[in-house]
């Protein structure tokens, strides 16, 4: 096992990747594509990678480290959104014809922004909690099962909250439910398809860090920031 005072070697890399996927999702989430005739956000194809990262974080480093990464990522999202809004205060050059498009893209409504933050936090925390608990209950066996189950729960919470808050009143009830179902299914399928990669990353990280954390005695309060 890793000495108590040893700093994780690759935790910072996972944090950077998580922040990257979150920020990209923040700025592209309003782009709607059609899948099976249902409108869903284009982020269904790459936002699941943040859950893959969350799974790896919890599996190798434990719930507390994953929770810390979630909080840091959320603060980065808030900062990024704030900067994106602040730059709109600077007048565009008179010859810049695309300013209205920039203002449209970088001016999401308050409801959409809050929905995104709440969905990210609740979904990622749920994902990490389920995985950490299942690892204890199953004594570290069946990695595929806890990755799959935590994803089902986490992505379900994320999708239901974001679509339910951001698009309620925008889409008819039946279409909203279909959009939630399709978005959730695609996110889960993407992560399941990546299971072979997840397995290899987990194995390599456990070897490199000499660490395989079990959350015995962990305080699972999601609002602890450390």
Tab-separated table of C-alpha atoms in Angstrom:
chain	number	residue	atom	x	y	z
A	1	UNK	CA	0.000	0.000	0.000
A	2	UNK	CA	1.007	3.611	-0.488
A	3	UNK	CA	2.627	5.320	2.535
A	4	UNK	CA	0.251	7.700	4.327
A	5	UNK	CA	2.427	10.728	3.527
A	6	UNK	CA	2.968	9.868	-0.140
A	7	UNK	CA	1.321	12.209	-2.632
A	8	UNK	CA	-0.699	10.524	-5.405
A	9	UNK	CA	1.225	10.741	-8.664
A	10	UNK	CA	-1.642	10.786	-11.146
A	11	UNK	CA	-4.497	12.361	-9.206
A	12	UNK	CA	-3.760	15.755	-10.738
A	13	UNK	CA	-3.975	14.313	-14.247
A	14	UNK	CA	-7.421	12.864	-13.545
A	15	UNK	CA	-8.537	16.183	-12.045
A	16	UNK	CA	-7.384	18.059	-15.160
A	17	UNK	CA	-9.210	15.623	-17.449
A	18	UNK	CA	-12.378	15.880	-15.377
A	19	UNK	CA	-12.328	19.682	-15.492
A	20	UNK	CA	-11.721	19.555	-19.257
A	21	UNK	CA	-14.723	17.337	-19.982
A	22	UNK	CA	-16.924	19.413	-17.676
A	23	UNK	CA	-15.958	22.757	-19.241
A	24	UNK	CA	-16.377	21.426	-22.777
A	25	UNK	CA	-19.799	20.092	-21.791
A	26	UNK	CA	-20.718	23.453	-20.249
A	27	UNK	CA	-20.066	25.305	-23.501
A	28	UNK	CA	-21.486	22.733	-25.913
A	29	UNK	CA	-24.402	21.366	-23.917
A	30	UNK	CA	-26.947	23.589	-25.633
A	31	UNK	CA	-26.272	21.997	-29.035
A	32	UNK	CA	-29.122	19.578	-29.700
A	33	UNK	CA	-28.838	16.589	-31.996
A	34	UNK	CA	-31.471	14.040	-32.992
A	35	UNK	CA	-31.132	10.375	-32.044
A	36	UNK	CA	-33.995	8.057	-32.982
A	37	UNK	CA	-35.985	11.205	-33.661
A	38	UNK	CA	-35.465	12.512	-30.118
A	39	UNK	CA	-33.572	15.720	-29.387
A	40	UNK	CA	-30.672	15.264	-26.953
A	41	UNK	CA	-27.569	17.258	-26.085
A	42	UNK	CA	-24.462	16.442	-28.104
A	43	UNK	CA	-22.657	15.974	-24.774
A	44	UNK	CA	-24.161	12.483	-24.444
A	45	UNK	CA	-21.130	11.268	-26.412
A	46	UNK	CA	-18.365	12.720	-24.232
A	47	UNK	CA	-19.806	13.820	-20.873
A	48	UNK	CA	-19.854	10.118	-19.798
A	49	UNK	CA	-16.058	10.275	-19.707
A	50	UNK	CA	-16.349	12.416	-16.575
A	51	UNK	CA	-18.177	9.482	-14.982
A	52	UNK	CA	-15.509	7.081	-16.157
A	53	UNK	CA	-12.959	9.346	-14.473
A	54	UNK	CA	-15.128	9.445	-11.342
A	55	UNK	CA	-15.272	5.652	-11.291
A	56	UNK	CA	-11.502	5.379	-11.591
A	57	UNK	CA	-10.967	8.018	-8.899
A	58	UNK	CA	-13.244	6.289	-6.407
A	59	UNK	CA	-11.968	2.799	-7.198
A	60	UNK	CA	-8.300	3.694	-6.805
A	61	UNK	CA	-8.167	6.731	-4.496
A	62	UNK	CA	-11.460	6.485	-2.605
A	63	UNK	CA	-14.641	8.488	-2.144
A	64	UNK	CA	-13.029	11.421	-0.301
A	65	UNK	CA	-10.562	12.139	-3.103
A	66	UNK	CA	-13.309	11.777	-5.707
A	67	UNK	CA	-15.523	14.182	-3.739
A	68	UNK	CA	-12.657	16.691	-3.620
A	69	UNK	CA	-12.211	16.459	-7.399
A	70	UNK	CA	-15.961	16.976	-7.871
A	71	UNK	CA	-15.907	20.158	-5.790
A	72	UNK	CA	-12.816	21.538	-7.537
A	73	UNK	CA	-14.340	20.741	-10.929
A	74	UNK	CA	-17.557	22.502	-9.961
A	75	UNK	CA	-15.685	25.618	-8.825
A	76	UNK	CA	-13.781	25.593	-12.147
A	77	UNK	CA	-17.092	25.334	-13.990
A	78	UNK	CA	-18.473	28.328	-12.100
A	79	UNK	CA	-15.288	30.322	-12.770
A	80	UNK	CA	-15.290	29.391	-16.453
A	81	UNK	CA	-18.926	30.354	-16.863
A	82	UNK	CA	-18.319	33.618	-15.021
A	83	UNK	CA	-15.394	34.545	-17.265
A	84	UNK	CA	-17.391	33.614	-20.365
A	85	UNK	CA	-20.176	35.944	-19.259
A	86	UNK	CA	-17.788	38.715	-18.197
A	87	UNK	CA	-16.077	38.860	-21.592
A	88	UNK	CA	-19.424	39.835	-23.097
A	89	UNK	CA	-19.184	43.124	-21.194
A	90	UNK	CA	-16.351	44.192	-23.498
A	91	UNK	CA	-17.850	45.777	-26.647
A	92	UNK	CA	-17.098	43.934	-29.871
A	93	UNK	CA	-15.309	45.602	-32.758
A	94	UNK	CA	-17.704	47.305	-35.157
A	95	UNK	CA	-16.576	45.050	-38.019
A	96	UNK	CA	-16.993	41.790	-36.048
A	97	UNK	CA	-20.150	40.337	-37.570
A	98	UNK	CA	-20.446	37.308	-35.308
A	99	UNK	CA	-20.950	39.060	-31.975
A	100	UNK	CA	-24.681	38.153	-31.756
A	101	UNK	CA	-23.798	34.475	-32.188
A	102	UNK	CA	-21.142	34.688	-29.462
A	103	UNK	CA	-23.587	36.385	-27.127
A	104	UNK	CA	-26.180	33.712	-27.785
A	105	UNK	CA	-23.776	30.818	-27.124
A	106	UNK	CA	-22.150	32.315	-24.019
A	107	UNK	CA	-25.334	33.635	-22.425
A	108	UNK	CA	-27.190	30.575	-21.123
A	109	UNK	CA	-30.168	31.299	-18.917
A	110	UNK	CA	-29.873	31.162	-15.138
A	111	UNK	CA	-32.136	28.112	-15.058
A	112	UNK	CA	-29.931	26.187	-17.479
A	113	UNK	CA	-26.731	27.102	-15.609
A	114	UNK	CA	-28.144	26.099	-12.232
A	115	UNK	CA	-29.568	22.894	-13.696
A	116	UNK	CA	-26.153	21.979	-15.071
A	117	UNK	CA	-24.361	22.568	-11.763
A	118	UNK	CA	-26.948	20.715	-9.695
A	119	UNK	CA	-27.057	17.801	-12.134
A	120	UNK	CA	-23.270	17.525	-12.236
A	121	UNK	CA	-22.850	17.600	-8.453
A	122	UNK	CA	-25.726	15.256	-7.594
A	123	UNK	CA	-24.924	12.817	-10.393
A	124	UNK	CA	-21.191	12.599	-9.702
A	125	UNK	CA	-21.640	12.282	-5.941
A	126	UNK	CA	-24.245	9.541	-6.440
A	127	UNK	CA	-21.927	7.736	-8.843
A	128	UNK	CA	-19.012	7.833	-6.414
A	129	UNK	CA	-21.130	6.858	-3.395
A	130	UNK	CA	-22.656	3.803	-5.084
A	131	UNK	CA	-19.279	2.589	-6.324
A	132	UNK	CA	-17.565	3.045	-2.951
A	133	UNK	CA	-20.335	1.219	-1.078
A	134	UNK	CA	-20.513	-1.626	-3.607
A	135	UNK	CA	-16.754	-2.133	-3.379
A	136	UNK	CA	-17.091	-2.689	0.360
A	137	UNK	CA	-20.172	-4.896	0.100
A	138	UNK	CA	-18.636	-7.020	-2.652
A	139	UNK	CA	-15.162	-7.084	-1.060
A	140	UNK	CA	-13.560	-5.688	-4.172
A	141	UNK	CA	-14.942	-8.318	-6.534
A	142	UNK	CA	-16.845	-7.738	-9.782
A	143	UNK	CA	-15.412	-4.384	-10.797
A	144	UNK	CA	-17.632	-4.398	-13.880
A	145	UNK	CA	-20.776	-4.591	-11.715
A	146	UNK	CA	-19.970	-1.572	-9.570
A	147	UNK	CA	-18.863	0.451	-12.599
A	148	UNK	CA	-22.111	-0.394	-14.403
A	149	UNK	CA	-24.412	0.136	-11.404
A	150	UNK	CA	-22.794	3.388	-10.303
A	151	UNK	CA	-23.076	4.688	-13.861
A	152	UNK	CA	-26.747	3.725	-14.095
A	153	UNK	CA	-27.474	5.658	-10.904
A	154	UNK	CA	-25.167	8.632	-11.483
A	155	UNK	CA	-26.082	9.214	-15.112
A	156	UNK	CA	-29.752	8.704	-14.279
A	157	UNK	CA	-29.644	11.377	-11.575
A	158	UNK	CA	-27.664	13.750	-13.804
A	159	UNK	CA	-29.891	13.372	-16.849
A	160	UNK	CA	-33.181	13.531	-14.958
A	161	UNK	CA	-32.159	16.669	-13.057
A	162	UNK	CA	-30.686	18.558	-16.001
A	163	UNK	CA	-33.428	17.790	-18.502
A	164	UNK	CA	-36.143	18.005	-15.844
A	165	UNK	CA	-35.070	21.484	-14.715
A	166	UNK	CA	-33.585	23.055	-17.845
A	167	UNK	CA	-36.141	21.773	-20.355
A	168	UNK	CA	-39.279	21.611	-18.253
A	169	UNK	CA	-41.827	23.839	-19.938
A	170	UNK	CA	-39.717	23.878	-23.103
A	171	UNK	CA	-40.465	20.329	-24.241
A	172	UNK	CA	-43.876	18.633	-23.943
A	173	UNK	CA	-44.069	16.115	-21.102
A	174	UNK	CA	-43.936	12.966	-23.236
A	175	UNK	CA	-41.064	14.280	-25.357
A	176	UNK	CA	-39.169	15.340	-22.232
A	177	UNK	CA	-39.441	11.833	-20.780
A	178	UNK	CA	-38.242	10.320	-24.059
A	179	UNK	CA	-35.313	12.744	-24.170
A	180	UNK	CA	-34.322	11.799	-20.613
A	181	UNK	CA	-34.557	8.086	-21.403
A	182	UNK	CA	-32.571	8.300	-24.650
A	183	UNK	CA	-29.928	10.606	-23.163
A	184	UNK	CA	-29.512	8.347	-20.134
A	185	UNK	CA	-29.286	5.195	-22.248
A	186	UNK	CA	-26.634	6.619	-24.573
A	187	UNK	CA	-24.481	7.857	-21.687
A	188	UNK	CA	-24.639	4.445	-20.008
A	189	UNK	CA	-23.851	2.616	-23.256
A	190	UNK	CA	-20.828	4.845	-23.899
A	191	UNK	CA	-19.357	4.044	-20.501
A	192	UNK	CA	-20.141	0.330	-20.762
A	193	UNK	CA	-18.391	0.291	-24.144
A	194	UNK	CA	-15.362	1.827	-22.423
A	195	UNK	CA	-15.204	-0.838	-19.676
A	196	UNK	CA	-12.158	-2.607	-21.185
A	197	UNK	CA	-10.284	0.705	-21.133
A	198	UNK	CA	-11.489	1.434	-17.585
A	199	UNK	CA	-10.250	-1.960	-16.407
A	200	UNK	CA	-6.797	-1.340	-17.822
A	201	UNK	CA	-6.553	2.198	-16.439
A	202	UNK	CA	-7.607	1.022	-12.968
A	203	UNK	CA	-5.084	-1.809	-12.997
A	204	UNK	CA	-2.240	0.431	-14.159
A	205	UNK	CA	-3.054	3.151	-11.621
A	206	UNK	CA	-3.286	0.711	-8.726
A	207	UNK	CA	0.129	-0.636	-9.657
A	208	UNK	CA	1.672	2.788	-10.239
A	209	UNK	CA	0.259	4.310	-7.041
A	210	UNK	CA	0.565	1.100	-4.997
A	211	UNK	CA	-2.934	1.913	-3.799
A	212	UNK	CA	-6.343	0.230	-3.712
A	213	UNK	CA	-8.567	2.247	-1.397
A	214	UNK	CA	-11.551	0.832	0.522
A	215	UNK	CA	-13.866	3.365	2.170
A	216	UNK	CA	-14.160	1.803	5.603
A	217	UNK	CA	-14.916	4.538	8.134
A	218	UNK	CA	-15.279	7.208	5.451
A	219	UNK	CA	-17.513	10.207	6.116
A	220	UNK	CA	-19.798	10.214	3.062
A	221	UNK	CA	-21.157	13.724	3.684
A	222	UNK	CA	-21.074	15.225	0.164
A	223	UNK	CA	-20.625	18.784	1.449
A	224	UNK	CA	-17.189	18.296	2.993
A	225	UNK	CA	-14.642	20.144	0.839
A	226	UNK	CA	-11.207	18.695	1.557
